[in-house]
């Protein structure tokens, strides 16, 4: 159930706000993990995919690239 403050949270995270990015991680990590696990059927691989996803997003944010 989306919260009305989520767009602002995503915007803050995309602007480089580390605390907001941490909150986005907390909100989205379980869903990303489930999706990855569904695709690869391997717990460790799904965890790696999830971690790589967030690392790549943070690299884009840090480089000032658009995310989304």
PDB file of C-alpha atoms in Angstrom:
ATOM      1  CA  UNK A   1       0.000   0.000   0.000  1.00  0.00           C
ATOM      2  CA  UNK A   2       1.838   3.072  -1.252  1.00  0.00           C
ATOM      3  CA  UNK A   3       2.261   5.950   1.143  1.00  0.00           C
ATOM      4  CA  UNK A   4       1.742   9.499  -0.120  1.00  0.00           C
ATOM      5  CA  UNK A   5       5.208  10.389   1.165  1.00  0.00           C
ATOM      6  CA  UNK A   6       6.909   7.729  -0.979  1.00  0.00           C
ATOM      7  CA  UNK A   7       7.362  10.011  -4.014  1.00  0.00           C
ATOM      8  CA  UNK A   8       9.154  12.547  -1.811  1.00  0.00           C
ATOM      9  CA  UNK A   9      11.233   9.773  -0.257  1.00  0.00           C
ATOM     10  CA  UNK A  10      12.263   8.511  -3.698  1.00  0.00           C
ATOM     11  CA  UNK A  11      13.074  12.047  -4.788  1.00  0.00           C
ATOM     12  CA  UNK A  12      15.273  12.618  -1.732  1.00  0.00           C
ATOM     13  CA  UNK A  13      17.040   9.296  -2.310  1.00  0.00           C
ATOM     14  CA  UNK A  14      17.619  10.167  -5.975  1.00  0.00           C
ATOM     15  CA  UNK A  15      19.131  13.473  -4.836  1.00  0.00           C
ATOM     16  CA  UNK A  16      21.756  11.646  -2.791  1.00  0.00           C
ATOM     17  CA  UNK A  17      20.123  11.659   0.646  1.00  0.00           C
ATOM     18  CA  UNK A  18      21.703   8.585   2.265  1.00  0.00           C
ATOM     19  CA  UNK A  19      19.058   8.298   4.989  1.00  0.00           C
ATOM     20  CA  UNK A  20      16.288   8.361   2.386  1.00  0.00           C
ATOM     21  CA  UNK A  21      18.151   5.773   0.319  1.00  0.00           C
ATOM     22  CA  UNK A  22      18.303   3.556   3.405  1.00  0.00           C
ATOM     23  CA  UNK A  23      14.559   3.908   3.835  1.00  0.00           C
ATOM     24  CA  UNK A  24      14.006   3.041   0.174  1.00  0.00           C
ATOM     25  CA  UNK A  25      16.193  -0.027   0.681  1.00  0.00           C
ATOM     26  CA  UNK A  26      14.088  -1.070   3.679  1.00  0.00           C
ATOM     27  CA  UNK A  27      10.893  -0.621   1.664  1.00  0.00           C
ATOM     28  CA  UNK A  28      11.977  -2.270  -1.577  1.00  0.00           C
ATOM     29  CA  UNK A  29      14.628  -4.866  -0.701  1.00  0.00           C
ATOM     30  CA  UNK A  30      12.143  -7.621   0.194  1.00  0.00           C
ATOM     31  CA  UNK A  31      10.245  -7.243  -3.089  1.00  0.00           C
ATOM     32  CA  UNK A  32      13.445  -7.115  -5.146  1.00  0.00           C
ATOM     33  CA  UNK A  33      14.734 -10.204  -3.344  1.00  0.00           C
ATOM     34  CA  UNK A  34      11.488 -12.098  -3.977  1.00  0.00           C
ATOM     35  CA  UNK A  35      11.536 -11.190  -7.653  1.00  0.00           C
ATOM     36  CA  UNK A  36      15.173 -12.237  -8.006  1.00  0.00           C
ATOM     37  CA  UNK A  37      14.565 -15.486  -6.125  1.00  0.00           C
ATOM     38  CA  UNK A  38      11.579 -16.263  -8.353  1.00  0.00           C
ATOM     39  CA  UNK A  39      13.815 -15.815 -11.412  1.00  0.00           C
ATOM     40  CA  UNK A  40      16.927 -17.708 -10.213  1.00  0.00           C
ATOM     41  CA  UNK A  41      15.610 -20.093  -7.502  1.00  0.00           C
ATOM     42  CA  UNK A  42      18.807 -19.665  -5.482  1.00  0.00           C
ATOM     43  CA  UNK A  43      18.918 -17.788  -2.162  1.00  0.00           C
ATOM     44  CA  UNK A  44      22.537 -16.607  -2.400  1.00  0.00           C
ATOM     45  CA  UNK A  45      22.183 -15.548  -6.026  1.00  0.00           C
ATOM     46  CA  UNK A  46      18.973 -13.651  -5.218  1.00  0.00           C
ATOM     47  CA  UNK A  47      20.710 -11.858  -2.333  1.00  0.00           C
ATOM     48  CA  UNK A  48      23.600 -10.941  -4.644  1.00  0.00           C
ATOM     49  CA  UNK A  49      21.221  -9.650  -7.310  1.00  0.00           C
ATOM     50  CA  UNK A  50      19.383  -7.547  -4.740  1.00  0.00           C
ATOM     51  CA  UNK A  51      22.633  -6.095  -3.373  1.00  0.00           C
ATOM     52  CA  UNK A  52      23.990  -5.440  -6.870  1.00  0.00           C
ATOM     53  CA  UNK A  53      20.754  -3.677  -7.800  1.00  0.00           C
ATOM     54  CA  UNK A  54      21.001  -1.232  -4.906  1.00  0.00           C
ATOM     55  CA  UNK A  55      24.733  -0.710  -5.466  1.00  0.00           C
ATOM     56  CA  UNK A  56      24.137   0.125  -9.118  1.00  0.00           C
ATOM     57  CA  UNK A  57      21.339   2.559  -8.251  1.00  0.00           C
ATOM     58  CA  UNK A  58      23.558   4.284  -5.666  1.00  0.00           C
ATOM     59  CA  UNK A  59      26.396   4.524  -8.230  1.00  0.00           C
ATOM     60  CA  UNK A  60      24.006   6.270 -10.621  1.00  0.00           C
ATOM     61  CA  UNK A  61      22.836   8.636  -7.878  1.00  0.00           C
ATOM     62  CA  UNK A  62      26.420   9.431  -6.853  1.00  0.00           C
ATOM     63  CA  UNK A  63      27.341  10.125 -10.485  1.00  0.00           C
ATOM     64  CA  UNK A  64      24.380  12.479 -10.856  1.00  0.00           C
ATOM     65  CA  UNK A  65      22.647  10.263 -13.400  1.00  0.00           C
ATOM     66  CA  UNK A  66      18.881   9.979 -13.609  1.00  0.00           C
ATOM     67  CA  UNK A  67      17.372   6.966 -11.887  1.00  0.00           C
ATOM     68  CA  UNK A  68      13.964   5.678 -12.823  1.00  0.00           C
TER      69      UNK A  68
END
